[in-house]
PDB file of C-alpha atoms in Angstrom:
ATOM      1  CA  MET A 485     -52.118   9.664 -22.187  1.00  0.00           C
ATOM      2  CA  GLY A 486     -54.904   9.704 -23.918  1.00  0.00           C
ATOM      3  CA  PRO A 487     -57.805   8.434 -23.282  1.00  0.00           C
ATOM      4  CA  LEU A 488     -58.380   5.630 -24.379  1.00  0.00           C
ATOM      5  CA  LEU A 489     -54.652   4.546 -22.669  1.00  0.00           C
ATOM      6  CA  ARG A 490     -56.115   5.356 -18.897  1.00  0.00           C
ATOM      7  CA  LEU A 491     -59.125   3.530 -19.559  1.00  0.00           C
ATOM      8  CA  LEU A 492     -57.067   0.976 -20.588  1.00  0.00           C
ATOM      9  CA  TYR A 493     -53.976   1.424 -17.851  1.00  0.00           C
ATOM     10  CA  PRO A 494     -55.280   3.941 -14.603  1.00  0.00           C
ATOM     11  CA  ALA A 495     -52.285   3.109 -12.624  1.00  0.00           C
ATOM     12  CA  ALA A 496     -48.494   4.779 -13.502  1.00  0.00           C
ATOM     13  CA  VAL A 497     -45.551   3.459 -12.071  1.00  0.00           C
ATOM     14  CA  GLN A 498     -43.341   6.291 -12.804  1.00  0.00           C
ATOM     15  CA  GLN A 499     -44.052   9.062 -15.069  1.00  0.00           C
ATOM     16  CA  ASP A 500     -41.290  11.509 -16.370  1.00  0.00           C
ATOM     17  CA  ALA A 501     -40.457  14.076 -18.523  1.00  0.00           C
ATOM     18  CA  GLY A 502     -36.739  14.712 -17.925  1.00  0.00           C
ATOM     19  CA  GLY A 503     -35.693  15.030 -14.194  1.00  0.00           C
ATOM     20  CA  GLY A 504     -37.523  12.881 -11.888  1.00  0.00           C
ATOM     21  CA  ASP A 505     -36.411   9.200 -10.731  1.00  0.00           C
ATOM     22  CA  GLY A 506     -33.983   9.062 -12.509  1.00  0.00           C
ATOM     23  CA  MET A 507     -33.110   4.975 -12.269  1.00  0.00           C
ATOM     24  CA  GLU A 508     -36.153   4.248 -13.707  1.00  0.00           C
ATOM     25  CA  ARG A 509     -35.047   6.091 -16.455  1.00  0.00           C
ATOM     26  CA  GLU A 510     -31.123   4.663 -16.658  1.00  0.00           C
ATOM     27  CA  LEU A 511     -32.983   1.162 -16.221  1.00  0.00           C
ATOM     28  CA  LEU A 512     -34.800   1.458 -19.148  1.00  0.00           C
ATOM     29  CA  GLU A 513     -32.134   3.401 -21.018  1.00  0.00           C
ATOM     30  CA  ARG A 514     -30.318  -0.595 -20.414  1.00  0.00           C
ATOM     31  CA  LEU A 515     -33.077  -2.017 -21.112  1.00  0.00           C
ATOM     32  CA  LEU A 516     -33.126  -0.670 -24.257  1.00  0.00           C
ATOM     33  CA  VAL A 517     -29.545  -1.139 -25.520  1.00  0.00           C
ATOM     34  CA  GLY A 518     -30.421  -3.912 -28.904  1.00  0.00           C
ATOM     35  CA  ASN A 519     -30.132  -3.304 -31.983  1.00  0.00           C
ATOM     36  CA  ASP A 520     -33.720  -2.527 -33.823  1.00  0.00           C
ATOM     37  CA  ALA A 521     -34.512  -0.362 -34.152  1.00  0.00           C
ATOM     38  CA  ALA A 522     -37.121   0.782 -32.734  1.00  0.00           C
ATOM     39  CA  SER A 523     -34.842   0.064 -29.401  1.00  0.00           C
ATOM     40  CA  VAL A 524     -32.295   2.519 -30.963  1.00  0.00           C
ATOM     41  CA  ALA A 525     -34.738   5.608 -31.868  1.00  0.00           C
ATOM     42  CA  ALA A 526     -36.886   4.815 -28.073  1.00  0.00           C
ATOM     43  CA  LEU A 527     -33.309   5.323 -26.588  1.00  0.00           C
ATOM     44  CA  ALA A 528     -32.780   8.249 -28.971  1.00  0.00           C
ATOM     45  CA  ALA A 529     -36.004   9.705 -27.395  1.00  0.00           C
ATOM     46  CA  LEU A 530     -35.777   9.278 -23.519  1.00  0.00           C
ATOM     47  CA  ARG A 531     -32.106  10.161 -23.875  1.00  0.00           C
ATOM     48  CA  CYS A 532     -33.014  13.542 -25.724  1.00  0.00           C
ATOM     49  CA  GLY A 533     -35.543  14.864 -22.708  1.00  0.00           C
ATOM     50  CA  GLY A 534     -38.914  12.445 -23.851  1.00  0.00           C
ATOM     51  CA  SER A 535     -41.068  11.355 -21.061  1.00  0.00           C
ATOM     52  CA  HIS A 536     -41.677   7.750 -20.073  1.00  0.00           C
ATOM     53  CA  VAL A 537     -43.832   6.056 -18.302  1.00  0.00           C
ATOM     54  CA  ILE A 538     -44.280   2.004 -17.375  1.00  0.00           C
ATOM     55  CA  TRP A 539     -47.376   0.793 -16.077  1.00  0.00           C
ATOM     56  CA  ASP A 540     -48.085  -1.117 -12.782  1.00  0.00           C
ATOM     57  CA  GLY A 541     -49.540  -4.969 -13.502  1.00  0.00           C
ATOM     58  CA  THR A 542     -49.283  -6.840 -16.456  1.00  0.00           C
ATOM     59  CA  THR A 543     -51.376  -7.892 -19.875  1.00  0.00           C
ATOM     60  CA  SER A 544     -51.734 -11.111 -20.375  1.00  0.00           C
ATOM     61  CA  ALA A 545     -50.087 -11.522 -24.304  1.00  0.00           C
ATOM     62  CA  GLU A 546     -51.733 -13.058 -25.920  1.00  0.00           C
ATOM     63  CA  ALA A 547     -54.831 -10.369 -25.698  1.00  0.00           C
ATOM     64  CA  LEU A 548     -51.971  -7.742 -26.228  1.00  0.00           C
ATOM     65  CA  ALA A 549     -51.070  -9.503 -29.120  1.00  0.00           C
ATOM     66  CA  ARG A 550     -54.907  -9.524 -30.822  1.00  0.00           C
ATOM     67  CA  VAL A 551     -54.691  -5.559 -29.989  1.00  0.00           C
ATOM     68  CA  TYR A 552     -51.763  -4.806 -32.195  1.00  0.00           C
ATOM     69  CA  GLU A 553     -52.197  -6.615 -34.780  1.00  0.00           C
ATOM     70  CA  ARG A 554     -55.070  -4.677 -35.220  1.00  0.00           C
ATOM     71  CA  ARG A 555     -52.692  -1.201 -35.069  1.00  0.00           C
ATOM     72  CA  LEU A 556     -50.788  -3.024 -37.290  1.00  0.00           C
ATOM     73  CA  ARG A 557     -54.387  -3.570 -39.904  1.00  0.00           C
ATOM     74  CA  HIS A 558     -55.248  -0.021 -38.440  1.00  0.00           C
ATOM     75  CA  THR A 559     -51.090   2.239 -39.328  1.00  0.00           C
ATOM     76  CA  ARG A 560     -50.899  -0.425 -42.841  1.00  0.00           C
ATOM     77  CA  HIS A 561     -54.475   0.464 -44.605  1.00  0.00           C
ATOM     78  CA  ARG A 562     -53.753   4.774 -42.667  1.00  0.00           C
ATOM     79  CA  GLY A 563     -49.337   4.793 -44.180  1.00  0.00           C
ATOM     80  CA  ILE A 564     -49.069   5.454 -40.731  1.00  0.00           C
ATOM     81  CA  GLU A 565     -45.070   4.552 -40.175  1.00  0.00           C
ATOM     82  CA  THR A 566     -44.340   2.711 -37.371  1.00  0.00           C
ATOM     83  CA  THR A 567     -41.098   0.654 -36.468  1.00  0.00           C
ATOM     84  CA  ASN A 568     -40.936  -2.688 -35.706  1.00  0.00           C
ATOM     85  CA  LEU A 569     -44.624  -3.388 -34.818  1.00  0.00           C
ATOM     86  CA  ALA A 570     -45.184  -6.743 -36.923  1.00  0.00           C
ATOM     87  CA  HIS A 571     -42.550  -7.725 -35.102  1.00  0.00           C
ATOM     88  CA  ALA A 572     -43.812  -7.117 -31.890  1.00  0.00           C
ATOM     89  CA  VAL A 573     -47.059  -8.575 -32.536  1.00  0.00           C
ATOM     90  CA  ASP A 574     -45.370 -12.320 -33.603  1.00  0.00           C
ATOM     91  CA  LEU A 575     -43.150 -12.101 -30.475  1.00  0.00           C
ATOM     92  CA  LEU A 576     -46.595 -11.132 -27.894  1.00  0.00           C
ATOM     93  CA  GLY A 577     -48.254 -14.269 -30.031  1.00  0.00           C
ATOM     94  CA  ARG A 578     -45.602 -17.137 -28.983  1.00  0.00           C
ATOM     95  CA  GLN A 579     -44.842 -15.484 -25.302  1.00  0.00           C
ATOM     96  CA  GLN A 580     -46.559 -17.380 -22.196  1.00  0.00           C
ATOM     97  CA  CYS A 581     -46.145 -14.704 -19.782  1.00  0.00           C
ATOM     98  CA  PRO A 582     -47.477 -12.021 -18.675  1.00  0.00           C
ATOM     99  CA  VAL A 583     -46.641  -8.572 -20.292  1.00  0.00           C
ATOM    100  CA  ARG A 584     -45.903  -5.120 -18.543  1.00  0.00           C
ATOM    101  CA  LEU A 585     -46.584  -1.788 -20.865  1.00  0.00           C
ATOM    102  CA  GLY A 586     -44.075   0.802 -20.977  1.00  0.00           C
ATOM    103  CA  GLN A 587     -44.225   3.797 -23.178  1.00  0.00           C
ATOM    104  CA  ILE A 588     -41.986   6.996 -23.974  1.00  0.00           C
ATOM    105  CA  THR A 589     -42.866   9.645 -26.266  1.00  0.00           C
ATOM    106  CA  ALA A 590     -40.476  12.092 -28.493  1.00  0.00           C
ATOM    107  CA  ALA A 591     -39.452  15.316 -26.690  1.00  0.00           C
ATOM    108  CA  ASP A 592     -41.803  16.709 -29.685  1.00  0.00           C
ATOM    109  CA  GLY A 593     -43.783  14.520 -29.543  1.00  0.00           C
ATOM    110  CA  SER A 594     -43.374  12.988 -33.205  1.00  0.00           C
ATOM    111  CA  TRP A 595     -43.410   9.237 -32.146  1.00  0.00           C
ATOM    112  CA  THR A 596     -44.070   7.482 -29.536  1.00  0.00           C
ATOM    113  CA  PHE A 597     -43.085   4.091 -28.782  1.00  0.00           C
ATOM    114  CA  MET A 598     -44.942   1.536 -26.883  1.00  0.00           C
ATOM    115  CA  LEU A 599     -42.197  -1.675 -24.582  1.00  0.00           C
ATOM    116  CA  PHE A 600     -43.489  -4.696 -23.554  1.00  0.00           C
ATOM    117  CA  LEU A 601     -41.618  -5.698 -20.898  1.00  0.00           C
ATOM    118  CA  SER A 602     -40.978  -9.057 -18.355  1.00  0.00           C
ATOM    119  CA  GLU A 603     -44.048  -8.940 -15.060  1.00  0.00           C
ATOM    120  CA  ASP A 604     -41.393  -7.929 -12.865  1.00  0.00           C
ATOM    121  CA  GLY A 605     -40.144  -5.040 -16.015  1.00  0.00           C
ATOM    122  CA  SER A 606     -36.364  -6.873 -15.582  1.00  0.00           C
ATOM    123  CA  ARG A 607     -36.412  -7.515 -19.005  1.00  0.00           C
ATOM    124  CA  LEU A 608     -37.327  -5.382 -22.794  1.00  0.00           C
ATOM    125  CA  ILE A 609     -39.489  -8.669 -24.583  1.00  0.00           C
ATOM    126  CA  VAL A 610     -39.764  -5.719 -27.414  1.00  0.00           C
ATOM    127  CA  CYS A 611     -39.751  -2.462 -29.217  1.00  0.00           C
ATOM    128  CA  THR A 612     -42.163  -1.229 -31.240  1.00  0.00           C
ATOM    129  CA  GLY A 613     -42.597   2.388 -32.877  1.00  0.00           C
ATOM    130  CA  VAL A 614     -46.087   4.624 -34.241  1.00  0.00           C
ATOM    131  CA  ARG A 615     -45.367   7.879 -36.257  1.00  0.00           C
ATOM    132  CA  ARG A 616     -47.913  10.732 -34.452  1.00  0.00           C
ATOM    133  CA  THR A 617     -49.929  12.060 -37.559  1.00  0.00           C
ATOM    134  CA  HIS A 618     -51.599  15.115 -35.833  1.00  0.00           C
ATOM    135  CA  VAL A 619     -48.238  16.612 -33.695  1.00  0.00           C
TER     136      VAL A 619
END
């Protein structure tokens, strides 16, 4: 986890690099069974040994929409490949309840996927991914 994420999300419920708590991994696999490209890719990354973390607590969806709107502009400006980021910004902007955050990092570090979950972590609101430019 980078320094900014440590500052924003210091407490992690589970961090796993392939061998940790199978229950959390299985739950994430069930939540990621969707038909959008980001969820499919995140599920593949998880199943191929990617690490994951689900942070404790929640964050305002409105605040996250603003943060990810800036990230969307930044990635477009820099030509960084993303998947489902514009859709995530839109959904977060319309979300009324607090959001719980999770992350999956591909085993080779080539992609990072952000998971926006319901407050109790039982439902995936949206998933987005960004290709890492410095692997």
